[in-house]
Amino acid sequence: MPVEPLSSLSLSTPTLPDTAGLGMADTGAGGDLLPRLLAFTAQWWADFAGYFAFDPALLSTPDMLARLMLQLALLFGSAFFSGSETALFSLSRLDLQQLRRLQHPHIDRLQALLDQPRRLIISVLCGNQLINIAAVANMTGILVTLYGDERAGVINVFVMVPVLLLFGEVTPKTIAISNPVRVSANLVAPLMTLWVRLVTPLRALLRLVSDNVTTWFVGHEKAPENILQIDEFRTLVDEVANDGEIQASERTLIYHLLDAGATEIVEIMTPRTRMAFIDGDSTLTEALERFRALRHSRVPVFRGQIDHLIGFLHLEDVLPLVLDAPDLSNKQLDDLLRPLVVAPPTKRVDEMFDFFQANQTQAALVIDEFGGVEGIVTIRDVLTFIFGHLSGEAKGQALYHERDENVYDVPGDMKLTDFQNLTNFGIWDPRMTTIAGVAFRHLDRLPRVGDRVSIEDCTLEVLQLEGLRIAQVRVSRGRASQDSRPEPIPDIAPPMAEDDERSRQHPKQADTAE
């Protein structure tokens, strides 16, 4: 016989006997209280269990069996859509590339799904919501049969919330995210492709409504950005290079192109201390002699102080005066100067191509926020950063000296990127751009000849100073022996004229301006 349902949704609670008349001093009353509490608890639990009691014979009816089978299918469907969403959107371009190399039978279907992410997400959400609604409705019918109309609604909440949360969301998403490639390729791709086609009319309607709502809130839709991120692209390049499809030099070139978008020109410019200038107060004859001695294609001209620059002196303007030897008595230096082109130090390397083209120049002064000159950057500096040294010889190679295995004597103003290309020691600093800068930052005081600093597995030793500037550094992998002494540094370049004191500090002065 079926158990008769309770007449009310509230459980009947037995009334605890009145103990107000029982004094605490009465030991008999104290001994009577515990049995009464136990009886109260037992009665409450019996009423609670009776609230969820049903006739097991109802489960064996054909209609109930069909509903139970349908409920299991709906729960599997909910798990499928939840796991599909997580698995598909956890795939990277590298995963797809690997599946294509393995010639997986479902890679084309998978690629077609991910090529239209908005269509995919709407289809998945439609399926998930429809399945969940159907599961709740079907469970309501089951519970009405078992418990009646009054209790079915409350019990449905207690049953379906944890069931959908556990078996329809958490568990399938956990499984999918642990192995998205296998789940997506073997299970999701064929079934989801079919579902995307079936739900096309509903998806079109929902997309039309959502487009209007989205436009009303946030404006017109923006073009989607590339899904492939830079770090993913680097990994893809590494895999292709390891497979021998591109050469190591091509991989390096690709890396430099990517780095150009994240590198500021302050890291590739010729610093002010290595720039050559012409005094604007000098006569035209003196300026021409100075220009010839510097052997640059363009030289900045200052007046009064170096930060007060008045223009560039270009080779194409000077060459006719040198070759034709005209009368210079009626000409002034200011007549030959071209306007300055300046750029902030935070400008990116990849932006300089458009910058030079827009300003119709090949060199720009780097000016800081206070108006001071930080350095000069040329088109040659940009090309060298991307393609390497244009002459085929690594920059600074004429000045560095390999004293022993993993021991190099290098000029202090050698760029860290150039030193990395020469030695592959891996010295890097987030703030400094030269070897001397790294040594100075770790010394944290004025340098002296013989000072040593250890950076990771490398040792830097100061060999030579020019004023307060570190001119020569010995870099060795591992800790250098304590009794080593700096050796004399051989002359690498012939002595230069006395009036060229500034330009002789570093060979890159020849590249100050093209």
Coordinates of C-alpha atoms in Angstrom, one line a residue:
M1 CA 0.0 0.0 0.0
P2 CA 1.4 3.5 -0.8
V3 CA 2.2 5.7 2.1
E4 CA -0.3 8.5 2.4
P5 CA 1.3 11.9 1.9
L6 CA 1.4 14.3 4.8
S7 CA -1.3 17.0 4.8
S8 CA 1.2 19.8 5.1
L9 CA 4.6 20.8 3.8
S10 CA 5.8 21.5 7.3
L11 CA 6.9 18.6 9.4
S12 CA 4.9 17.9 12.5
T13 CA 7.1 18.7 15.5
P14 CA 6.2 17.0 18.8
T15 CA 5.8 19.4 21.7
L16 CA 8.4 19.1 24.4
P17 CA 6.6 18.4 27.8
D18 CA 6.4 21.5 30.0
T19 CA 9.1 21.4 32.6
A20 CA 8.5 24.8 34.1
G21 CA 7.0 23.3 37.2
L22 CA 10.0 21.0 37.7
G23 CA 12.5 22.6 40.0
M24 CA 16.2 22.2 39.2
A25 CA 16.7 21.0 42.7
D26 CA 14.4 18.1 42.0
T27 CA 16.7 15.3 41.0
G28 CA 13.7 13.2 39.7
A29 CA 12.9 15.9 37.2
G30 CA 16.5 16.0 36.0
G31 CA 16.5 12.3 35.3
D32 CA 13.3 12.6 33.4
L33 CA 14.5 15.2 30.9
L34 CA 17.0 13.1 28.9
P35 CA 14.5 10.4 27.9
R36 CA 12.0 13.1 26.8
L37 CA 14.7 14.8 24.6
L38 CA 15.5 11.4 23.0
A39 CA 11.9 10.8 22.4
F40 CA 11.5 14.2 20.8
T41 CA 14.5 13.6 18.5
A42 CA 13.3 10.2 17.5
Q43 CA 9.8 11.5 16.7
W44 CA 11.3 14.4 14.6
W45 CA 13.5 12.1 12.7
A46 CA 10.6 9.7 12.0
D47 CA 8.6 12.6 10.6
F48 CA 11.5 13.8 8.5
A49 CA 12.0 10.3 7.1
G50 CA 8.3 10.0 6.5
Y51 CA 8.4 13.2 4.5
F52 CA 10.8 11.6 1.9
A53 CA 9.2 8.1 2.0
F54 CA 7.5 6.8 -1.1
D55 CA 6.1 3.5 -2.4
P56 CA 9.0 1.5 -4.1
A57 CA 6.4 -0.3 -6.2
L58 CA 5.9 3.0 -8.2
L59 CA 9.4 2.7 -9.6
S60 CA 8.6 -0.5 -11.5
T61 CA 5.9 0.9 -13.7
P62 CA 6.7 1.3 -17.4
D63 CA 6.2 5.0 -17.3
M64 CA 8.5 5.5 -14.4
L65 CA 11.2 3.3 -15.9
A66 CA 11.0 5.4 -19.1
R67 CA 11.3 8.6 -17.1
L68 CA 14.3 7.3 -15.2
M69 CA 16.1 6.2 -18.3
L70 CA 15.4 9.6 -19.9
Q71 CA 16.7 11.3 -16.7
L72 CA 20.0 9.5 -17.0
A73 CA 20.3 10.4 -20.7
L74 CA 19.6 14.1 -19.9
L75 CA 22.3 14.0 -17.2
F76 CA 24.8 12.6 -19.6
G77 CA 23.8 15.3 -22.1
S78 CA 24.3 18.0 -19.5
A79 CA 27.8 16.6 -18.7
F80 CA 28.6 16.4 -22.4
F81 CA 27.8 20.1 -23.1
S82 CA 29.6 21.3 -20.0
G83 CA 32.7 19.3 -20.7
S84 CA 32.6 20.2 -24.4
E85 CA 32.7 23.9 -23.6
T86 CA 35.7 23.5 -21.3
A87 CA 37.6 21.1 -23.6
L88 CA 37.2 23.1 -26.8
F89 CA 38.1 26.5 -25.3
S90 CA 41.1 25.0 -23.5
L91 CA 42.7 23.9 -26.8
S92 CA 45.6 26.0 -28.1
R93 CA 46.8 26.5 -31.6
L94 CA 49.7 24.3 -30.8
D95 CA 47.3 21.5 -29.9
L96 CA 45.6 21.8 -33.2
Q97 CA 48.9 21.9 -35.0
Q98 CA 49.9 18.7 -33.3
L99 CA 46.6 17.0 -34.2
R100 CA 47.1 18.0 -37.8
R101 CA 50.6 16.6 -37.9
L102 CA 49.2 13.3 -36.6
Q103 CA 46.5 13.5 -39.2
H104 CA 43.7 13.0 -36.7
P105 CA 40.5 12.0 -38.5
H106 CA 38.5 14.8 -36.7
I107 CA 40.9 17.6 -37.0
D108 CA 39.0 19.3 -39.8
R109 CA 35.8 19.2 -37.8
L110 CA 37.6 20.6 -34.7
Q111 CA 39.2 23.4 -36.7
A112 CA 35.9 24.3 -38.3
L113 CA 34.3 24.6 -34.8
L114 CA 37.0 26.7 -33.4
D115 CA 37.2 29.0 -36.4
Q116 CA 33.9 30.4 -35.4
P117 CA 34.0 30.7 -31.6
R118 CA 30.9 32.8 -31.2
R119 CA 28.8 30.3 -33.2
L120 CA 30.3 27.5 -31.1
I121 CA 29.7 29.1 -27.7
I122 CA 26.0 29.9 -28.5
S123 CA 25.4 26.4 -29.7
V124 CA 27.0 24.9 -26.6
L125 CA 25.0 27.1 -24.2
C126 CA 21.8 26.4 -26.1
G127 CA 22.3 22.7 -25.7
N128 CA 23.4 22.9 -22.1
Q129 CA 20.4 25.1 -21.0
L130 CA 17.9 23.0 -23.0
I131 CA 19.2 19.8 -21.5
N132 CA 19.2 21.2 -17.9
I133 CA 15.6 22.5 -18.2
A134 CA 14.4 19.2 -19.6
A135 CA 16.2 17.4 -16.8
V136 CA 14.5 19.5 -14.1
A137 CA 11.1 19.1 -15.8
N138 CA 11.5 15.4 -16.1
M139 CA 12.6 15.0 -12.5
T140 CA 9.6 17.1 -11.4
G141 CA 7.3 14.6 -13.1
I142 CA 9.1 11.7 -11.4
L143 CA 8.8 13.3 -7.9
V144 CA 5.1 14.2 -8.4
T145 CA 4.4 10.5 -9.1
L146 CA 6.3 9.5 -6.0
Y147 CA 5.4 12.2 -3.5
G148 CA 2.5 14.1 -4.8
D149 CA 2.2 17.8 -5.9
E150 CA 2.7 19.3 -2.5
R151 CA 6.1 17.8 -1.7
A152 CA 7.5 17.4 -5.2
G153 CA 8.6 21.0 -5.6
V154 CA 10.6 21.1 -2.4
I155 CA 12.2 17.7 -2.9
N156 CA 13.1 18.6 -6.6
V157 CA 15.3 21.5 -5.3
F158 CA 17.1 19.3 -2.8
V159 CA 17.7 16.6 -5.5
M160 CA 18.5 18.5 -8.8
V161 CA 20.7 21.3 -7.5
P162 CA 23.5 19.0 -6.2
V163 CA 23.0 16.5 -9.0
L164 CA 23.4 19.1 -11.7
L165 CA 26.2 20.8 -9.9
L166 CA 28.1 17.6 -9.4
F167 CA 27.4 15.5 -12.4
G168 CA 26.5 18.3 -14.9
E169 CA 29.2 20.9 -14.2
V170 CA 32.1 20.1 -11.8
T171 CA 32.9 16.5 -12.7
P172 CA 32.7 16.8 -16.6
K173 CA 34.6 20.1 -16.6
T174 CA 37.3 18.6 -14.4
I175 CA 37.7 15.6 -16.7
A176 CA 37.7 17.9 -19.8
I177 CA 40.3 20.3 -18.5
S178 CA 42.6 17.5 -17.5
N179 CA 42.8 16.2 -21.0
P180 CA 41.3 18.7 -23.5
V181 CA 42.9 17.3 -26.6
R182 CA 41.6 13.7 -26.2
V183 CA 38.2 14.8 -25.1
S184 CA 37.8 17.3 -27.9
A185 CA 39.2 15.2 -30.7
N186 CA 37.7 11.8 -29.9
L187 CA 34.3 12.7 -28.3
V188 CA 33.3 16.3 -28.8
A189 CA 34.2 17.0 -32.4
P190 CA 31.8 14.6 -34.3
L191 CA 28.8 15.1 -31.9
M192 CA 29.2 18.8 -31.6
T193 CA 29.5 19.3 -35.4
L194 CA 26.1 17.6 -35.7
W195 CA 24.5 19.6 -32.9
V196 CA 25.8 22.9 -34.4
R197 CA 23.9 22.1 -37.6
L198 CA 20.7 21.1 -35.8
V199 CA 20.5 24.1 -33.6
T200 CA 21.1 26.6 -36.5
P201 CA 17.6 28.2 -36.4
L202 CA 17.6 28.7 -32.7
R203 CA 21.1 30.0 -32.7
A204 CA 20.3 32.5 -35.5
L205 CA 17.4 33.9 -33.4
L206 CA 19.5 34.2 -30.2
R207 CA 22.4 35.8 -32.1
L208 CA 20.1 38.4 -33.6
V209 CA 18.7 39.3 -30.2
S210 CA 22.1 39.2 -28.4
D211 CA 23.6 41.4 -31.1
N212 CA 21.0 44.1 -30.6
V213 CA 21.3 43.9 -26.8
T214 CA 25.1 44.0 -27.0
T215 CA 25.2 47.0 -29.4
W216 CA 22.8 48.8 -27.1
F217 CA 25.0 48.3 -24.1
V218 CA 28.6 48.5 -25.4
G219 CA 28.4 49.8 -29.0
H220 CA 29.3 48.2 -32.2
E221 CA 31.1 44.9 -32.2
K222 CA 34.9 45.1 -32.5
A223 CA 36.9 42.9 -34.8
P224 CA 38.3 39.9 -32.9
E225 CA 41.9 39.8 -32.1
N226 CA 44.3 37.0 -33.1
I227 CA 43.8 34.0 -30.9
L228 CA 47.5 33.0 -31.2
Q229 CA 49.5 34.7 -28.5
I230 CA 53.2 35.6 -28.8
D231 CA 54.4 32.9 -26.4
E232 CA 52.4 30.3 -28.2
F233 CA 53.9 31.5 -31.5
R234 CA 57.4 31.3 -30.0
T235 CA 56.7 27.7 -29.0
L236 CA 55.3 26.9 -32.4
V237 CA 58.5 28.4 -34.0
D238 CA 60.6 26.2 -31.7
E239 CA 58.8 23.1 -32.7
V240 CA 59.1 23.9 -36.4
A241 CA 62.8 24.6 -36.0
N242 CA 63.4 21.4 -34.1
D243 CA 61.7 19.5 -36.9
G244 CA 64.1 21.1 -39.3
E245 CA 61.5 23.0 -41.3
I246 CA 63.2 26.3 -40.7
Q247 CA 66.9 27.1 -40.0
A248 CA 68.3 28.4 -36.7
S249 CA 69.1 31.8 -38.3
E250 CA 65.5 32.1 -39.4
R251 CA 64.2 31.3 -35.9
T252 CA 66.5 34.0 -34.5
L253 CA 65.2 36.5 -37.1
I254 CA 61.6 35.7 -36.1
Y255 CA 62.5 36.1 -32.4
H256 CA 64.1 39.5 -33.1
L257 CA 61.0 40.6 -35.0
L258 CA 58.8 39.7 -32.0
D259 CA 61.2 41.4 -29.6
A260 CA 61.1 44.6 -31.7
G261 CA 57.6 45.2 -30.5
A262 CA 58.6 44.9 -26.8
T263 CA 62.0 46.7 -27.0
E264 CA 62.3 50.5 -26.4
I265 CA 64.8 52.5 -28.6
V266 CA 66.7 53.4 -25.5
E267 CA 68.1 49.9 -25.5
I268 CA 69.5 50.2 -29.1
M269 CA 70.4 53.9 -29.3
T270 CA 73.9 55.3 -29.2
P271 CA 74.1 57.0 -25.8
R272 CA 75.1 60.6 -25.4
T273 CA 78.5 59.8 -23.9
R274 CA 79.4 58.1 -27.2
M275 CA 77.9 60.7 -29.6
A276 CA 80.0 63.2 -31.6
F277 CA 78.9 66.8 -31.8
I278 CA 79.9 70.0 -33.6
D279 CA 79.9 73.4 -31.9
G280 CA 77.5 75.8 -33.5
D281 CA 79.7 78.8 -32.6
S282 CA 82.6 77.6 -34.7
T283 CA 83.2 78.9 -38.1
L284 CA 82.0 77.1 -41.2
T285 CA 85.6 76.1 -42.1
E286 CA 86.1 74.6 -38.6
A287 CA 82.8 72.9 -38.7
L288 CA 83.7 71.3 -42.1
E289 CA 87.0 70.1 -40.8
R290 CA 85.4 68.6 -37.7
F291 CA 82.8 66.9 -39.9
R292 CA 85.4 65.4 -42.1
A293 CA 87.3 64.1 -39.1
L294 CA 84.2 62.5 -37.6
R295 CA 83.4 60.6 -40.8
H296 CA 79.7 60.5 -40.1
S297 CA 76.9 61.0 -42.6
R298 CA 75.1 63.4 -40.2
V299 CA 76.2 65.1 -37.0
P300 CA 74.1 67.0 -34.4
V301 CA 75.2 70.7 -33.9
F302 CA 74.9 72.4 -30.5
R303 CA 75.3 75.9 -29.3
G304 CA 76.4 76.8 -25.8
Q305 CA 75.7 73.4 -24.2
I306 CA 75.2 70.0 -25.6
D307 CA 71.5 69.8 -24.6
H308 CA 70.9 72.9 -26.7
L309 CA 70.9 71.4 -30.1
I310 CA 70.1 73.5 -33.2
G311 CA 70.1 71.0 -36.1
F312 CA 71.8 68.3 -38.1
L313 CA 74.7 68.7 -40.5
H314 CA 74.2 66.3 -43.3
L315 CA 76.8 64.8 -45.7
E316 CA 74.9 65.7 -48.8
D317 CA 75.0 69.4 -47.8
V318 CA 78.7 69.3 -46.9
L319 CA 80.0 67.2 -49.8
P320 CA 79.5 70.0 -52.5
L321 CA 81.4 72.4 -50.3
V322 CA 84.3 70.0 -49.9
L323 CA 84.5 68.8 -53.5
D324 CA 83.9 72.1 -55.4
A325 CA 85.9 74.3 -52.9
P326 CA 83.6 77.3 -53.3
D327 CA 84.1 80.6 -51.5
L328 CA 82.9 80.1 -47.9
S329 CA 83.2 83.7 -46.8
N330 CA 79.6 84.5 -47.5
K331 CA 78.2 81.3 -46.0
Q332 CA 77.2 80.5 -42.4
L333 CA 77.0 77.2 -40.6
D334 CA 73.3 77.8 -39.8
D335 CA 72.6 77.9 -43.5
L336 CA 73.5 74.2 -43.8
L337 CA 71.7 72.9 -40.8
R338 CA 68.6 70.7 -41.2
P339 CA 65.8 70.6 -38.6
L340 CA 66.1 68.1 -35.7
V341 CA 64.0 65.0 -35.5
V342 CA 63.4 63.8 -32.0
A343 CA 61.8 60.7 -30.5
P344 CA 61.0 59.8 -26.8
P345 CA 63.1 57.0 -25.3
T346 CA 60.0 54.9 -24.7
K347 CA 59.2 54.5 -28.4
R348 CA 59.3 50.9 -29.6
V349 CA 61.8 49.6 -32.1
D350 CA 59.1 48.3 -34.5
E351 CA 57.6 51.8 -34.6
M352 CA 60.7 53.4 -35.9
F353 CA 60.3 52.3 -39.5
D354 CA 57.1 54.3 -39.9
F355 CA 58.6 57.1 -37.8
F356 CA 61.6 57.5 -40.1
Q357 CA 59.5 57.2 -43.2
A358 CA 57.0 59.8 -41.9
N359 CA 59.8 62.3 -41.1
Q360 CA 61.8 61.4 -44.2
T361 CA 65.0 60.9 -42.2
Q362 CA 67.3 58.0 -41.1
A363 CA 68.3 59.3 -37.7
A364 CA 66.5 60.8 -34.7
L365 CA 67.7 62.3 -31.4
V366 CA 66.4 60.6 -28.3
I367 CA 65.2 63.3 -25.8
D368 CA 64.1 62.5 -22.3
E369 CA 61.1 64.1 -20.5
F370 CA 63.3 66.9 -19.1
G371 CA 64.5 68.0 -22.6
G372 CA 68.0 66.4 -22.2
V373 CA 69.7 64.5 -24.9
E374 CA 69.9 60.7 -24.1
G375 CA 71.3 59.6 -27.4
I376 CA 70.7 59.1 -31.1
V377 CA 69.0 56.2 -32.9
T378 CA 69.4 55.5 -36.6
I379 CA 67.8 53.2 -39.2
R380 CA 71.0 51.2 -39.0
D381 CA 70.5 50.6 -35.3
V382 CA 67.0 49.3 -36.0
L383 CA 68.1 47.0 -38.9
T384 CA 71.0 45.7 -36.8
F385 CA 68.7 44.9 -33.9
I386 CA 66.5 42.8 -36.2
F387 CA 68.9 41.4 -38.8
G388 CA 72.2 41.4 -36.9
H389 CA 75.3 43.4 -38.0
L390 CA 74.9 44.3 -41.6
S391 CA 78.5 43.7 -42.5
G392 CA 78.3 40.1 -41.3
E393 CA 80.6 40.8 -38.3
A394 CA 79.0 40.9 -34.9
K395 CA 79.1 44.4 -33.4
G396 CA 82.0 44.8 -31.0
Q397 CA 83.8 41.8 -32.4
A398 CA 86.8 43.9 -33.3
L399 CA 87.2 45.0 -29.6
Y400 CA 86.5 41.9 -27.6
H401 CA 89.3 39.5 -26.7
E402 CA 88.8 35.9 -25.8
R403 CA 91.5 35.3 -23.2
D404 CA 90.5 31.7 -22.4
E405 CA 87.6 29.4 -22.7
N406 CA 84.6 31.2 -21.3
V407 CA 86.7 34.3 -20.4
Y408 CA 86.3 37.5 -22.4
D409 CA 87.6 41.0 -22.2
V410 CA 85.0 43.4 -23.6
P411 CA 84.4 47.2 -23.7
G412 CA 82.2 48.4 -20.9
D413 CA 79.7 50.0 -23.2
M414 CA 79.0 46.8 -25.2
K415 CA 75.3 46.2 -25.3
L416 CA 74.0 43.1 -23.4
T417 CA 72.3 41.9 -26.6
D418 CA 75.6 42.1 -28.5
F419 CA 77.5 40.3 -25.7
Q420 CA 74.8 37.6 -25.7
N421 CA 75.3 37.1 -29.4
L422 CA 79.0 36.7 -28.9
T423 CA 79.1 34.5 -25.9
N424 CA 75.6 33.1 -25.1
F425 CA 76.4 33.7 -21.4
G426 CA 72.8 34.7 -20.6
I427 CA 73.6 37.9 -18.7
W428 CA 70.5 40.0 -18.5
D429 CA 69.4 43.0 -16.4
P430 CA 66.0 44.6 -16.3
R431 CA 67.3 48.2 -16.1
M432 CA 70.8 48.3 -17.6
T433 CA 71.7 47.8 -21.3
T434 CA 75.5 47.5 -21.2
I435 CA 78.0 45.3 -19.5
A436 CA 79.4 48.2 -17.5
G437 CA 75.9 49.2 -16.4
V438 CA 75.4 45.7 -14.9
A439 CA 78.7 45.8 -13.1
F440 CA 78.1 49.3 -11.8
R441 CA 74.6 48.4 -10.5
H442 CA 75.8 45.4 -8.6
L443 CA 78.8 47.3 -7.1
D444 CA 76.5 50.1 -5.8
R445 CA 79.5 52.5 -5.5
L446 CA 82.1 54.1 -7.6
P447 CA 84.0 51.4 -9.4
R448 CA 87.8 50.7 -9.0
V449 CA 90.1 48.7 -11.2
G450 CA 90.0 45.1 -9.9
D451 CA 86.5 45.2 -8.5
R452 CA 84.5 42.0 -9.1
V453 CA 80.8 41.1 -9.0
S454 CA 79.2 37.8 -9.4
I455 CA 75.9 37.5 -11.4
E456 CA 74.3 34.1 -11.4
D457 CA 77.2 31.9 -12.8
C458 CA 79.2 34.7 -14.3
T459 CA 81.9 37.0 -12.8
L460 CA 82.5 40.5 -14.0
E461 CA 85.9 42.2 -13.2
V462 CA 86.7 45.9 -13.9
L463 CA 89.9 46.1 -15.9
Q464 CA 90.0 49.7 -17.0
L465 CA 88.4 53.1 -16.1
E466 CA 88.0 56.3 -18.0
G467 CA 87.1 58.9 -15.4
L468 CA 84.1 57.4 -13.6
R469 CA 83.1 55.2 -16.6
I470 CA 84.0 51.5 -16.7
A471 CA 85.9 51.2 -20.0
Q472 CA 86.9 47.5 -20.0
V473 CA 85.4 44.5 -18.3
R474 CA 86.5 40.9 -18.0
V475 CA 83.6 38.5 -18.1
S476 CA 84.1 34.8 -17.1
R477 CA 81.7 32.0 -16.6
G478 CA 81.9 30.7 -13.1
R479 CA 83.8 32.4 -10.2
A480 CA 87.1 33.7 -11.2
S481 CA 90.2 32.8 -9.1
Q482 CA 90.9 35.3 -6.3
D483 CA 94.5 35.8 -7.3
S484 CA 93.9 36.8 -10.9
R485 CA 95.0 40.3 -11.8
P486 CA 93.8 42.4 -14.7
E487 CA 96.2 42.2 -17.6
P488 CA 97.2 45.1 -19.9
I489 CA 94.7 45.7 -22.6
P490 CA 96.2 45.8 -26.0
D491 CA 95.7 48.6 -28.4
I492 CA 92.9 47.6 -30.7
A493 CA 92.5 50.7 -32.9
P494 CA 95.1 53.3 -34.0
P495 CA 95.3 56.5 -32.1
M496 CA 92.9 59.2 -33.2
A497 CA 93.3 62.9 -33.5
E498 CA 93.2 64.9 -30.3
D499 CA 90.2 66.9 -31.4
D500 CA 88.3 63.7 -31.7
E501 CA 88.5 62.9 -28.0
R502 CA 84.8 62.0 -27.6
S503 CA 84.4 60.0 -30.7
R504 CA 87.3 57.6 -29.9
Q505 CA 85.5 56.2 -26.8
H506 CA 83.6 53.5 -28.8
P507 CA 83.6 52.3 -32.4
K508 CA 79.9 52.7 -32.7
Q509 CA 80.4 56.4 -33.2
A510 CA 80.9 55.4 -36.8
D511 CA 77.3 54.3 -36.7
T512 CA 76.0 57.4 -34.8
A513 CA 74.2 58.6 -38.0
E514 CA 74.0 57.1 -41.4

